Coordinates of C-alpha atoms and ligand atoms in Angstrom, one line a residue:
Chain A
X9 CA 0.0 0.0 0.0
X10 CA 2.6 2.5 1.1
X11 CA 4.7 1.6 -1.8
X12 CA 2.1 2.4 -4.4
X13 CA 1.7 5.8 -2.9
X14 CA 5.4 6.5 -3.4
X15 CA 5.6 5.2 -6.9
X16 CA 2.6 7.3 -7.9
X17 CA 4.2 10.3 -6.5
X18 CA 7.5 9.6 -8.2
X19 CA 5.9 9.1 -11.6
X20 CA 4.1 12.4 -11.3
X21 CA 7.4 14.1 -10.4
X22 CA 7.4 17.6 -11.6
X23 CA 3.9 18.4 -10.5
X24 CA 3.3 20.1 -7.2
X25 CA 3.6 17.9 -4.2
X26 CA 0.1 16.9 -3.1
X27 CA -1.0 19.0 -0.2
X28 CA 2.0 21.2 -0.4
X29 CA 1.4 24.9 0.2
X30 CA 3.4 27.4 -1.9
X31 CA 7.0 27.4 -0.7
X32 CA 6.8 30.8 0.8
X33 CA 4.6 29.3 3.5
X34 CA 7.6 27.2 4.6
X35 CA 9.5 30.2 5.9
X36 CA 10.7 29.6 9.4
X37 CA 9.7 32.1 12.0
X38 CA 12.2 30.7 14.5
X39 CA 15.1 31.7 12.3
X40 CA 14.5 35.3 13.3
X41 CA 17.5 36.8 14.9
X42 CA 19.8 34.0 13.6
X43 CA 22.7 35.0 11.3
X44 CA 22.1 33.5 7.9
X45 CA 25.1 32.0 6.2
X46 CA 23.5 30.8 3.0
X47 CA 20.3 31.4 1.4
X48 CA 18.5 30.3 -1.8
X49 CA 15.9 32.5 -3.4
X50 CA 13.3 31.1 -5.7
X51 CA 15.7 28.5 -7.0
X52 CA 14.7 26.4 -10.0
X53 CA 17.0 23.7 -11.4
X54 CA 16.8 21.8 -14.7
X55 CA 18.6 18.7 -15.9
X56 CA 18.2 19.3 -19.6
X57 CA 14.4 19.3 -20.2
X58 CA 13.7 17.9 -16.8
X59 CA 13.0 20.3 -14.0
X60 CA 14.3 18.9 -10.7
X61 CA 13.9 21.8 -8.3
X62 CA 10.9 24.1 -8.1
X63 CA 11.0 27.5 -6.5
X64 CA 13.1 26.8 -3.5
X65 CA 13.7 29.5 -1.0
X66 CA 15.6 28.4 2.1
X67 CA 17.8 30.0 4.7
X68 CA 20.7 28.2 6.3
X69 CA 21.6 29.7 9.7
X70 CA 25.3 29.7 10.6
X71 CA 27.1 27.4 13.1
X72 CA 24.4 24.8 13.4
X73 CA 23.2 21.8 11.5
X74 CA 20.4 21.9 9.0
X75 CA 19.1 18.5 7.8
X76 CA 17.4 17.9 4.4
X77 CA 15.0 15.0 4.5
X78 CA 12.6 13.6 1.9
X79 CA 11.9 10.5 -0.2
X80 CA 14.7 9.5 -2.6
X81 CA 14.6 11.4 -5.9
X82 CA 13.0 14.5 -4.3
X83 CA 16.0 16.7 -5.1
X84 CA 17.9 16.8 -1.9
X85 CA 21.3 16.1 -3.5
X86 CA 20.5 18.4 -6.4
X87 CA 19.8 21.2 -4.1
X88 CA 22.8 20.5 -2.0
X89 CA 25.0 20.5 -5.1
X90 CA 23.6 23.9 -6.1
X91 CA 25.1 25.3 -2.9
X92 CA 28.7 24.8 -4.1
X93 CA 27.9 24.8 -7.8
X94 CA 28.9 21.2 -8.1
X95 CA 26.1 20.7 -10.7
X96 CA 28.1 23.0 -13.1
X97 CA 30.1 20.0 -14.2
X98 CA 27.0 18.1 -15.4
X99 CA 26.3 19.1 -19.0
X100 CA 23.0 20.7 -20.0
X101 CA 22.0 21.8 -16.6
X102 CA 20.3 25.1 -15.9
X103 CA 19.8 27.2 -12.7
X104 CA 17.4 30.0 -12.2
X105 CA 17.1 32.1 -9.1
X106 CA 19.8 33.1 -6.6
X107 CA 22.0 31.4 -4.0
X108 CA 23.6 33.7 -1.6
X109 CA 26.6 33.1 0.5
X110 CA 27.1 35.9 3.0
X111 CA 24.8 38.0 0.9
X112 CA 26.6 37.5 -2.4
X113 CA 25.1 35.6 -5.3
X114 CA 27.3 32.6 -6.0
X115 CA 25.8 32.4 -9.5
X116 CA 26.6 36.0 -10.1
X117 CA 29.2 37.0 -12.7
X118 CA 31.9 38.0 -10.1
X119 CA 32.0 34.5 -8.5
X120 CA 35.3 32.7 -8.4
X121 CA 34.1 29.1 -8.4
X122 CA 37.4 27.7 -7.1
X123 CA 37.1 30.1 -4.1
X124 CA 33.5 29.3 -3.7
X125 CA 34.2 25.6 -3.4
X126 CA 37.0 26.3 -0.9
X127 CA 34.5 28.2 1.2
X128 CA 31.7 25.7 0.8
X129 CA 33.1 22.2 1.3
X130 CA 31.5 18.9 0.5
X131 CA 31.5 15.4 1.8
X132 CA 30.0 12.8 -0.5
X133 CA 27.7 9.8 0.0
X134 CA 30.3 7.3 -0.9
X135 CA 33.6 8.1 0.7
X136 CA 36.0 9.1 -2.0
X137 CA 39.6 9.3 -0.6
X138 CA 42.2 9.8 -3.3
X139 CA 44.4 6.8 -3.9
X140 CA 47.2 8.6 -2.2
X141 CA 48.6 8.6 1.4
X142 CA 46.5 9.7 4.3
X143 CA 48.7 12.7 4.7
X144 CA 48.5 13.7 1.1
X145 CA 44.7 13.4 1.2
X146 CA 44.4 15.9 3.9
X147 CA 47.1 18.2 2.5
X148 CA 45.5 18.2 -1.0
X149 CA 43.1 21.1 -0.5
X150 CA 45.7 23.1 1.4
X151 CA 48.2 22.6 -1.3
X152 CA 46.1 23.4 -4.3
X153 CA 44.7 26.5 -2.7
X154 CA 48.1 27.6 -1.5
X155 CA 46.8 27.8 2.1
X156 CA 49.8 26.3 3.8
X157 CA 53.6 26.3 3.2
X158 CA 55.4 23.0 3.2
X159 CA 56.6 23.6 6.7
X160 CA 53.1 24.3 8.1
X161 CA 51.6 21.3 6.4
X162 CA 52.2 18.6 9.1
X163 CA 50.6 20.9 11.7
X164 CA 47.6 21.7 9.5
X165 CA 47.1 18.0 8.6
X166 CA 47.2 17.0 12.3
X167 CA 44.7 19.7 13.2
X168 CA 42.3 18.6 10.5
X169 CA 42.7 14.9 11.5
X170 CA 42.1 15.8 15.1
X171 CA 39.0 17.7 14.3
X172 CA 37.7 14.7 12.3
X173 CA 38.5 12.5 15.4
X174 CA 40.8 10.4 13.3
X175 CA 44.2 11.5 14.5
X176 CA 44.7 8.8 17.1
X177 CA 43.8 6.0 14.7
X178 CA 46.1 7.1 11.9
X179 CA 49.0 9.1 13.5
X180 CA 51.4 6.2 13.1
X181 CA 50.6 5.6 9.5
X182 CA 50.2 8.9 7.8
X183 CA 52.2 7.7 4.8
X184 CA 50.1 4.6 4.3
X185 CA 47.6 4.6 1.5
X186 CA 44.2 6.0 2.4
X187 CA 42.6 3.0 0.6
X188 CA 43.7 0.7 3.4
X189 CA 41.4 2.5 5.9
X190 CA 38.0 1.1 6.9
X191 CA 34.9 2.6 5.4
X192 CA 34.1 4.7 8.5
X193 CA 37.7 5.9 8.7
X194 CA 37.7 6.8 5.0
X195 CA 34.6 8.9 5.5
X196 CA 36.1 10.7 8.4
X197 CA 39.3 11.2 6.3
X198 CA 37.1 12.9 3.7
X199 CA 35.7 15.1 6.4
X200 CA 39.2 15.9 7.6
X201 CA 40.1 16.7 4.0
X202 CA 37.2 19.0 3.7
X203 CA 37.6 20.8 7.0
X204 CA 41.4 21.2 6.4
X205 CA 40.8 24.2 4.1
X206 CA 38.6 25.9 6.7
X207 CA 35.4 26.2 4.8
X208 CA 32.6 28.3 6.1
X209 CA 29.9 25.8 5.2
X210 CA 30.2 22.0 5.1
X211 CA 27.7 20.1 2.8
X212 CA 27.3 16.4 3.5
X213 CA 25.3 14.2 1.2
X214 CA 24.1 11.1 3.1
X215 CA 27.6 10.8 4.7
X216 CA 26.6 7.7 6.7
X217 CA 24.6 5.7 4.2
X218 CA 27.4 3.3 3.6
X219 CA 28.5 3.0 7.2
X220 CA 27.8 0.5 9.9
X221 CA 26.0 1.8 13.1
X222 CA 29.2 2.2 15.1
X223 CA 30.9 4.2 12.3
X224 CA 27.7 6.2 11.9
X225 CA 27.7 7.0 15.6
X226 CA 31.2 8.3 15.3
X227 CA 30.4 10.5 12.3
X228 CA 27.3 11.9 14.0
X229 CA 29.3 12.7 17.1
X230 CA 31.8 14.4 14.9
X231 CA 29.1 16.5 13.2
X232 CA 27.9 17.5 16.6
X233 CA 31.4 18.8 17.4
X234 CA 32.0 20.5 14.1
X235 CA 28.8 22.6 14.2
X236 CA 30.6 24.8 16.7
X237 CA 32.9 26.0 14.0
X238 CA 31.1 25.3 10.8
X239 CA 27.8 25.7 9.2
X240 CA 26.7 22.2 8.3
X241 CA 24.0 21.0 5.9
X242 CA 23.4 17.3 5.9
X243 CA 21.2 15.3 3.6
X244 CA 19.9 12.1 5.2
X245 CA 17.1 9.7 4.5
X246 CA 17.3 8.5 8.0
X247 CA 14.8 10.5 10.0
X248 CA 16.3 9.4 13.4
X249 CA 19.6 10.8 12.2
X250 CA 18.0 14.1 11.2
X251 CA 16.4 14.3 14.6
X252 CA 19.6 13.4 16.4
X253 CA 22.1 15.7 14.7
X254 CA 20.2 18.8 13.4
X255 CA 18.7 21.9 14.8
X256 CA 16.7 22.7 11.7
X257 CA 15.2 20.4 9.2
X258 CA 13.9 21.0 5.7
X259 CA 11.5 18.5 4.2
X260 CA 11.6 18.1 0.4
X261 CA 9.2 16.4 -1.8
X262 CA 9.1 16.1 -5.6
X263 CA 11.6 18.9 -6.1
X264 CA 9.8 21.3 -3.8
X265 CA 10.5 22.5 -0.3
X266 CA 7.4 21.5 1.7
X267 CA 8.4 22.5 5.2
X268 CA 11.4 24.0 7.0
X269 CA 11.4 24.4 10.7
X270 CA 13.2 23.7 13.9
X271 CA 13.8 19.9 13.9
X272 CA 12.0 19.4 17.1
X273 CA 8.9 21.2 15.9
X274 CA 9.0 19.5 12.5
X275 CA 9.1 16.1 14.0
X276 CA 6.6 16.6 16.9
X277 CA 4.2 19.1 15.4
X278 CA 4.6 19.3 11.6
X279 CA 2.7 22.1 9.9
X280 CA 1.8 20.1 6.8
X281 CA -0.2 16.9 6.6
X282 CA 2.3 15.5 4.0
X283 CA 5.2 16.0 6.4
X284 CA 3.4 14.2 9.1
X285 CA 2.7 11.3 6.7
X286 CA 6.3 11.1 5.7
X287 CA 7.8 11.2 9.2
X288 CA 5.3 8.8 10.6
X289 CA 6.4 6.4 7.8
X290 CA 3.1 6.4 5.9
X291 CA 5.2 6.5 2.7
X292 CA 8.9 6.7 1.6
Chain B
X17 CA 19.4 -38.2 -16.1
X18 CA 20.1 -38.6 -19.8
X19 CA 19.9 -34.9 -20.1
X20 CA 22.5 -34.3 -17.5
X21 CA 24.8 -36.6 -19.3
X22 CA 24.2 -34.8 -22.6
X23 CA 25.0 -31.5 -20.9
X24 CA 28.1 -32.9 -19.4
X25 CA 29.3 -34.2 -22.7
X26 CA 28.5 -30.9 -24.4
X27 CA 30.4 -29.0 -21.7
X28 CA 33.4 -31.4 -22.2
X29 CA 33.4 -30.7 -25.9
X30 CA 33.4 -27.0 -25.4
X31 CA 36.2 -27.1 -22.9
X32 CA 38.2 -29.3 -25.3
X33 CA 37.6 -26.8 -28.2
X34 CA 38.7 -23.9 -26.0
X35 CA 41.9 -25.8 -25.1
X36 CA 42.5 -26.6 -28.7
X37 CA 42.1 -23.0 -29.8
X38 CA 44.5 -21.8 -27.1
X39 CA 47.0 -24.5 -28.3
X40 CA 46.6 -23.3 -31.9
X41 CA 47.1 -19.7 -30.9
X42 CA 50.2 -20.5 -29.0
X43 CA 51.9 -22.8 -31.6
X44 CA 53.1 -20.0 -33.9
X45 CA 54.4 -18.1 -30.9
X46 CA 56.4 -21.1 -29.7
X47 CA 57.7 -21.8 -33.2
X48 CA 58.8 -18.3 -33.7
X49 CA 60.5 -18.2 -30.3
X50 CA 62.0 -21.6 -30.8
X51 CA 63.3 -20.8 -34.2
X52 CA 64.7 -17.5 -33.3
X53 CA 66.4 -18.9 -30.2
X54 CA 67.8 -21.9 -32.0
X55 CA 69.2 -19.8 -34.9
X56 CA 70.2 -16.8 -32.9
X57 CA 71.6 -18.2 -29.7
X58 CA 74.6 -19.9 -31.3
X59 CA 75.6 -16.6 -32.9
X60 CA 75.3 -14.6 -29.6
X61 CA 78.6 -13.8 -28.1
X62 CA 80.2 -11.1 -26.0
X63 CA 81.5 -9.5 -29.1
X64 CA 78.0 -9.3 -30.6
X65 CA 77.0 -7.0 -27.7
X66 CA 80.1 -4.9 -27.5
X67 CA 81.6 -4.6 -31.0
X68 CA 80.8 -2.5 -34.1
X69 CA 79.9 -4.1 -37.4
X70 CA 82.9 -5.3 -39.4
X71 CA 83.4 -4.2 -43.1
X72 CA 81.9 -6.5 -45.7
X73 CA 83.6 -9.8 -46.0
X74 CA 85.4 -9.6 -42.7
X75 CA 83.9 -12.1 -40.2
X76 CA 83.0 -11.2 -36.6
X77 CA 82.0 -7.8 -35.3
X78 CA 78.7 -7.1 -33.5
X79 CA 75.6 -4.8 -33.3
X80 CA 76.5 -2.6 -30.3
X81 CA 75.7 0.5 -32.2
X82 CA 72.3 -0.9 -33.4
X83 CA 71.3 -1.9 -29.8
X84 CA 72.2 1.5 -28.4
X85 CA 70.5 3.1 -31.4
X86 CA 67.3 1.3 -30.8
X87 CA 67.2 2.3 -27.2
X88 CA 68.0 5.9 -28.2
X89 CA 65.2 6.0 -30.8
X90 CA 62.7 4.6 -28.3
X91 CA 63.7 7.2 -25.8
X92 CA 63.3 10.0 -28.4
X93 CA 59.9 8.6 -29.4
X94 CA 58.7 8.2 -25.8
X95 CA 60.0 11.6 -24.8
X96 CA 57.4 13.4 -27.0
X97 CA 54.8 10.7 -27.5
X98 CA 54.1 10.0 -23.8
X99 CA 53.3 13.6 -22.8
X100 CA 51.4 14.3 -26.0
X101 CA 49.5 11.0 -25.8
X102 CA 48.7 11.3 -22.1
X103 CA 47.6 14.9 -22.4
X104 CA 45.4 14.1 -25.4
X105 CA 43.9 11.2 -23.4
X106 CA 43.1 13.6 -20.5
X107 CA 41.6 16.0 -23.0
X108 CA 39.3 13.3 -24.4
X109 CA 38.1 12.2 -20.9
X110 CA 37.7 15.6 -19.4
X111 CA 36.5 17.8 -22.2
X112 CA 36.0 15.5 -25.2
X113 CA 32.4 14.7 -24.9
X114 CA 31.4 16.9 -27.8
X115 CA 31.8 16.6 -31.5
X116 CA 35.4 17.7 -31.6
X117 CA 36.2 14.9 -29.1
X118 CA 34.7 12.2 -31.3
X119 CA 36.7 13.6 -34.2
X120 CA 39.9 13.4 -32.2
X121 CA 39.0 9.8 -31.1
X122 CA 38.3 8.8 -34.7
X123 CA 41.5 10.4 -36.0
X124 CA 43.5 8.5 -33.3
X125 CA 41.9 5.2 -34.3
X126 CA 42.6 5.8 -38.0
X127 CA 46.2 6.9 -37.2
X128 CA 46.6 3.7 -35.2
X129 CA 45.6 1.7 -38.3
X130 CA 47.8 3.6 -40.8
X131 CA 50.6 1.3 -42.1
X132 CA 53.9 2.1 -40.5
X133 CA 55.6 2.7 -43.8
X134 CA 53.2 5.6 -44.4
X135 CA 54.1 7.0 -41.0
X136 CA 57.7 6.7 -42.1
X137 CA 57.0 8.7 -45.3
X138 CA 55.2 11.4 -43.3
X139 CA 58.2 11.7 -40.9
X140 CA 60.5 11.8 -43.9
X141 CA 58.5 14.7 -45.4
X142 CA 58.5 16.4 -42.1
X143 CA 62.0 16.0 -40.8
X144 CA 64.2 14.7 -43.5
X145 CA 63.3 16.5 -46.7
X146 CA 63.6 20.1 -45.3
X147 CA 67.1 19.5 -44.1
X148 CA 68.0 16.8 -46.7
X149 CA 69.6 14.7 -44.1
X150 CA 68.5 11.4 -42.4
X151 CA 68.6 11.8 -38.6
X152 CA 67.9 10.0 -35.3
X153 CA 65.3 12.7 -34.6
X154 CA 63.4 11.9 -37.8
X155 CA 63.4 8.2 -36.8
X156 CA 62.2 8.9 -33.2
X157 CA 59.5 11.2 -34.6
X158 CA 58.2 8.4 -36.9
X159 CA 58.1 5.9 -34.0
X160 CA 56.6 8.5 -31.7
X161 CA 53.7 9.2 -34.2
X162 CA 52.9 5.5 -34.0
X163 CA 52.9 5.6 -30.2
X164 CA 50.6 8.6 -29.7
X165 CA 47.3 7.1 -30.7
X166 CA 47.9 4.0 -28.6
X167 CA 48.8 6.0 -25.6
X168 CA 46.0 8.5 -26.1
X169 CA 43.3 5.8 -26.3
X170 CA 44.6 3.7 -23.4
X171 CA 44.9 6.8 -21.3
X172 CA 41.4 7.8 -22.1
X173 CA 40.0 4.4 -21.5
X174 CA 41.8 4.1 -18.1
X175 CA 40.8 7.5 -17.0
X176 CA 37.2 6.6 -17.7
X177 CA 37.5 3.7 -15.3
X178 CA 38.6 6.0 -12.5
X179 CA 35.4 6.7 -10.4
X180 CA 34.1 10.2 -11.2
X181 CA 33.6 10.7 -7.5
X182 CA 37.3 11.3 -7.2
X183 CA 37.1 14.2 -9.7
X184 CA 34.2 15.6 -7.7
X185 CA 36.2 15.2 -4.5
X186 CA 39.0 17.3 -5.9
X187 CA 36.7 19.9 -7.4
X188 CA 34.9 20.2 -4.1
X189 CA 38.2 21.2 -2.5
X190 CA 38.7 24.0 -4.9
X191 CA 40.7 22.3 -7.7
X192 CA 40.2 23.4 -11.2
X193 CA 39.2 20.8 -13.8
X194 CA 42.7 20.5 -15.1
X195 CA 44.2 20.4 -11.7
X196 CA 41.8 17.6 -10.7
X197 CA 42.7 15.7 -13.8
X198 CA 46.4 15.8 -13.4
X199 CA 46.8 15.6 -9.7
X200 CA 44.1 13.0 -8.9
X201 CA 42.7 11.3 -12.0
X202 CA 46.0 10.6 -13.8
X203 CA 47.8 9.3 -10.7
X204 CA 44.8 7.1 -10.0
X205 CA 45.0 5.6 -13.5
X206 CA 48.8 5.5 -13.6
X207 CA 49.3 1.7 -13.4
X208 CA 47.1 1.3 -16.5
X209 CA 48.7 4.3 -18.3
X210 CA 52.2 2.9 -17.6
X211 CA 51.0 -0.4 -19.1
X212 CA 49.7 1.4 -22.1
X213 CA 53.0 3.2 -22.6
X214 CA 55.0 0.0 -22.3
X215 CA 52.7 -1.8 -24.7
X216 CA 53.2 1.0 -27.1
X217 CA 57.0 0.8 -26.7
X218 CA 57.0 -2.9 -27.2
X219 CA 54.9 -2.3 -30.3
X220 CA 57.3 0.2 -31.9
X221 CA 60.6 -1.4 -30.7
X222 CA 60.6 -3.8 -33.6
X223 CA 59.4 -1.5 -36.4
X224 CA 61.6 -1.4 -39.5
X225 CA 59.6 0.4 -42.1
X226 CA 59.3 3.8 -40.4
X227 CA 63.0 3.9 -39.9
X228 CA 64.2 3.0 -43.4
X229 CA 64.1 6.6 -44.7
X230 CA 64.1 8.5 -41.5
X231 CA 66.8 7.2 -39.1
X232 CA 68.3 5.3 -42.0
X233 CA 71.3 3.3 -40.8
X234 CA 74.8 4.1 -39.5
X235 CA 77.8 1.8 -39.6
X236 CA 79.3 3.8 -36.7
X237 CA 78.4 4.5 -33.2
X238 CA 76.3 7.6 -32.9
X239 CA 74.3 9.4 -30.3
X240 CA 73.8 12.5 -32.4
X241 CA 70.2 13.7 -32.8
X242 CA 70.9 15.0 -36.3
X243 CA 73.0 12.1 -37.7
X244 CA 71.6 8.9 -39.1
X245 CA 71.5 6.2 -36.5
X246 CA 71.6 2.4 -36.6
X247 CA 68.8 0.3 -35.1
X248 CA 68.3 -3.4 -34.5
X249 CA 65.4 -3.8 -37.0
X250 CA 67.1 -2.0 -39.8
X251 CA 70.4 -3.7 -39.1
X252 CA 68.7 -7.1 -39.1
X253 CA 66.9 -6.2 -42.3
X254 CA 70.2 -5.1 -44.0
X255 CA 72.0 -8.2 -42.9
X256 CA 69.2 -10.6 -43.7
X257 CA 69.0 -9.5 -47.4
X258 CA 72.8 -9.5 -47.8
X259 CA 74.4 -12.5 -49.5
X260 CA 76.9 -13.2 -46.7
X261 CA 76.6 -16.3 -44.5
X262 CA 78.1 -14.5 -41.4
X263 CA 75.7 -11.6 -41.7
X264 CA 72.8 -14.0 -41.8
X265 CA 73.9 -15.5 -38.6
X266 CA 74.3 -12.1 -37.1
X267 CA 70.8 -11.1 -38.3
X268 CA 69.4 -14.1 -36.3
X269 CA 71.3 -13.1 -33.3
X270 CA 69.9 -9.5 -33.7
X271 CA 66.4 -10.9 -34.0
X272 CA 66.8 -12.8 -30.8
X273 CA 68.0 -9.7 -29.0
X274 CA 65.1 -7.7 -30.4
X275 CA 62.6 -10.3 -29.2
X276 CA 64.3 -10.1 -25.9
X277 CA 63.7 -6.4 -25.8
X278 CA 60.1 -6.7 -26.5
X279 CA 59.8 -9.5 -23.9
X280 CA 61.5 -7.3 -21.3
X281 CA 59.0 -4.5 -22.0
X282 CA 56.1 -6.8 -21.7
X283 CA 57.3 -8.3 -18.4
X284 CA 58.1 -4.8 -17.2
X285 CA 54.6 -3.7 -18.0
X286 CA 53.2 -6.5 -15.8
X287 CA 55.6 -5.9 -12.9
X288 CA 55.1 -2.1 -12.9
X289 CA 51.3 -2.5 -13.1
X290 CA 51.2 -5.0 -10.2
X291 CA 53.5 -2.9 -8.0
X292 CA 51.5 0.3 -8.6
X293 CA 48.2 -1.4 -8.1
X294 CA 49.3 -2.9 -4.9
X295 CA 50.5 0.5 -3.7
X296 CA 47.0 1.9 -4.5
X297 CA 45.2 -0.8 -2.6
X298 CA 46.8 -1.1 0.7
Ligands
ADP322 N1 22.7 13.8 -13.5 C1 21.4 13.8 -13.6 N2 20.8 13.9 -14.8 C2 19.4 13.9 -14.9 N3 18.6 13.8 -13.9 C3 19.1 13.7 -12.7 C4 20.5 13.7 -12.4 N4 20.7 13.6 -11.1 C5 19.5 13.5 -10.5 N5 18.5 13.6 -11.5 C6 17.1 13.5 -11.2 O1 16.8 14.6 -10.4 C7 15.8 14.3 -9.4 C8 16.4 14.6 -8.0 O2 17.5 13.7 -7.8 P1 18.4 13.8 -6.5 O3 18.7 15.3 -6.2 O4 19.6 12.9 -6.6 O5 17.4 13.3 -5.3 P2 17.7 12.8 -3.9 O6 19.1 13.2 -3.5 O7 16.7 13.5 -3.0 O8 17.5 11.4 -3.8 C9 15.6 12.8 -9.6 O9 14.4 12.7 -10.3 C10 16.7 12.3 -10.4 O10 16.3 11.3 -11.3
MG323 MG1 20.8 11.9 -3.0

């Protein structure tokens, strides 16, 4: 039963989410007074002829965790990748609307995309360490951005690995290949690699989906620590995870933002019927 | 019951046919090896490796200059074909998804199929005619032109096997597209690219035709870029078509050494690949 509902919804992708109010209704009153680090305004996104995001306006407050939830295919990753212009490398894609980082439009003509991606880091669903040593992995971003001299490198690498709670496990084998680490360690290495360049925002696309519960626990703990220094956006299809790690949650459906609110509020007292249906497991 | 037996019999026949095909494929190889070793080994001597060719009619002498010449030509060829081929391969993977890319790909495949003598004529027109002088450079150029399409295509294929998530990882850290390609993608594909390079080297090491009117031949020891240079294939060819018994023997010995060269490249290709692959894994 629940499966049919989902497949119907997926086949009708592109239409408005049933029961969804216009996006503007999703604005979060509790954001008042918070400093906004990133913001999208009426964002539309197209893969060739296919529109994947519809009119998304969303604010991401700084130094806290915002979670994106929603059924698979609803556009969470697409939206996340709009925030660091990662979609630029996919041919035939088109963006309409604005994405602001500290008030500046990242799709504007003055944007240095290399600098943008340094400031908005990303951790991927499948850990993707480079086939290089652990040290070189963490040093990579520092090196290409010219952020540290050769002499400073060991110190910066250590700092990043400590922040990613990986230092004690790898300090004796920094020169070993990163490919020899366990899945959970590889993902934390990717986090270390991302935080090494001191980004302002850290985007994480289902960072735990390939990890066992223990490794997942470690990464969640890490996210909790990192939010003190970084603005974190995490995509997850695990609602318990969203509830555990985030302060704010945005619920997406069929390419639209249905609801965005304090996590606690969204999970205990959702404003939309469709949100309630989703979080109570009636579909998806 | 009966059916099972039929299937077993059928399977047996197929296995037998596979074995027979492998056997047939290997026979010529063993014959060639056996024949070259039998004919060539008896003529191998210390002198053969260290001495220059003797004048016509005088017995003895060796092919030292030709061996050095072959290595020299291979180095010249590799020195420009490897960078050009690898960079072209990177271009095809990273930017070559459009029409121009297909054109480059098609051209590379055609070039790969062009008879080596035609490549030789091209290099002759390019590097011999203008200066009216045979040279090692012209020979290396001809061999390099043969390597480029092989290296380009293997590089492209191997880069396509590297997970695209690595590229995204590098870009997400602020790498430019080119930086990501050369600092992450190429190193990740390096074992395969090395194999491609060594296969290309093995392929050109024994080429005679492109050298006949580019590097030509040289009775003397030479390491000059602008002078004609001797090479094993051309020397073997020259000796083999001569009327002298002693030169025939030396041609066989040269052939054995050449086969040895190619063999070494192939083994090297395997060893390097293994070693690099292991380094990447653990
Ligand atoms: N590279 C792509 N080309 C075309 N369509 C895509 C591409 N990536 C994703 N899509 C489509 O866009 C929609 C949103 O996908 P995605 O953002 O990956 O969803 P989610 O991360 O929420 O599972 C889906 O319908 C998906 O099929
Ligand atoms: Mg996704």
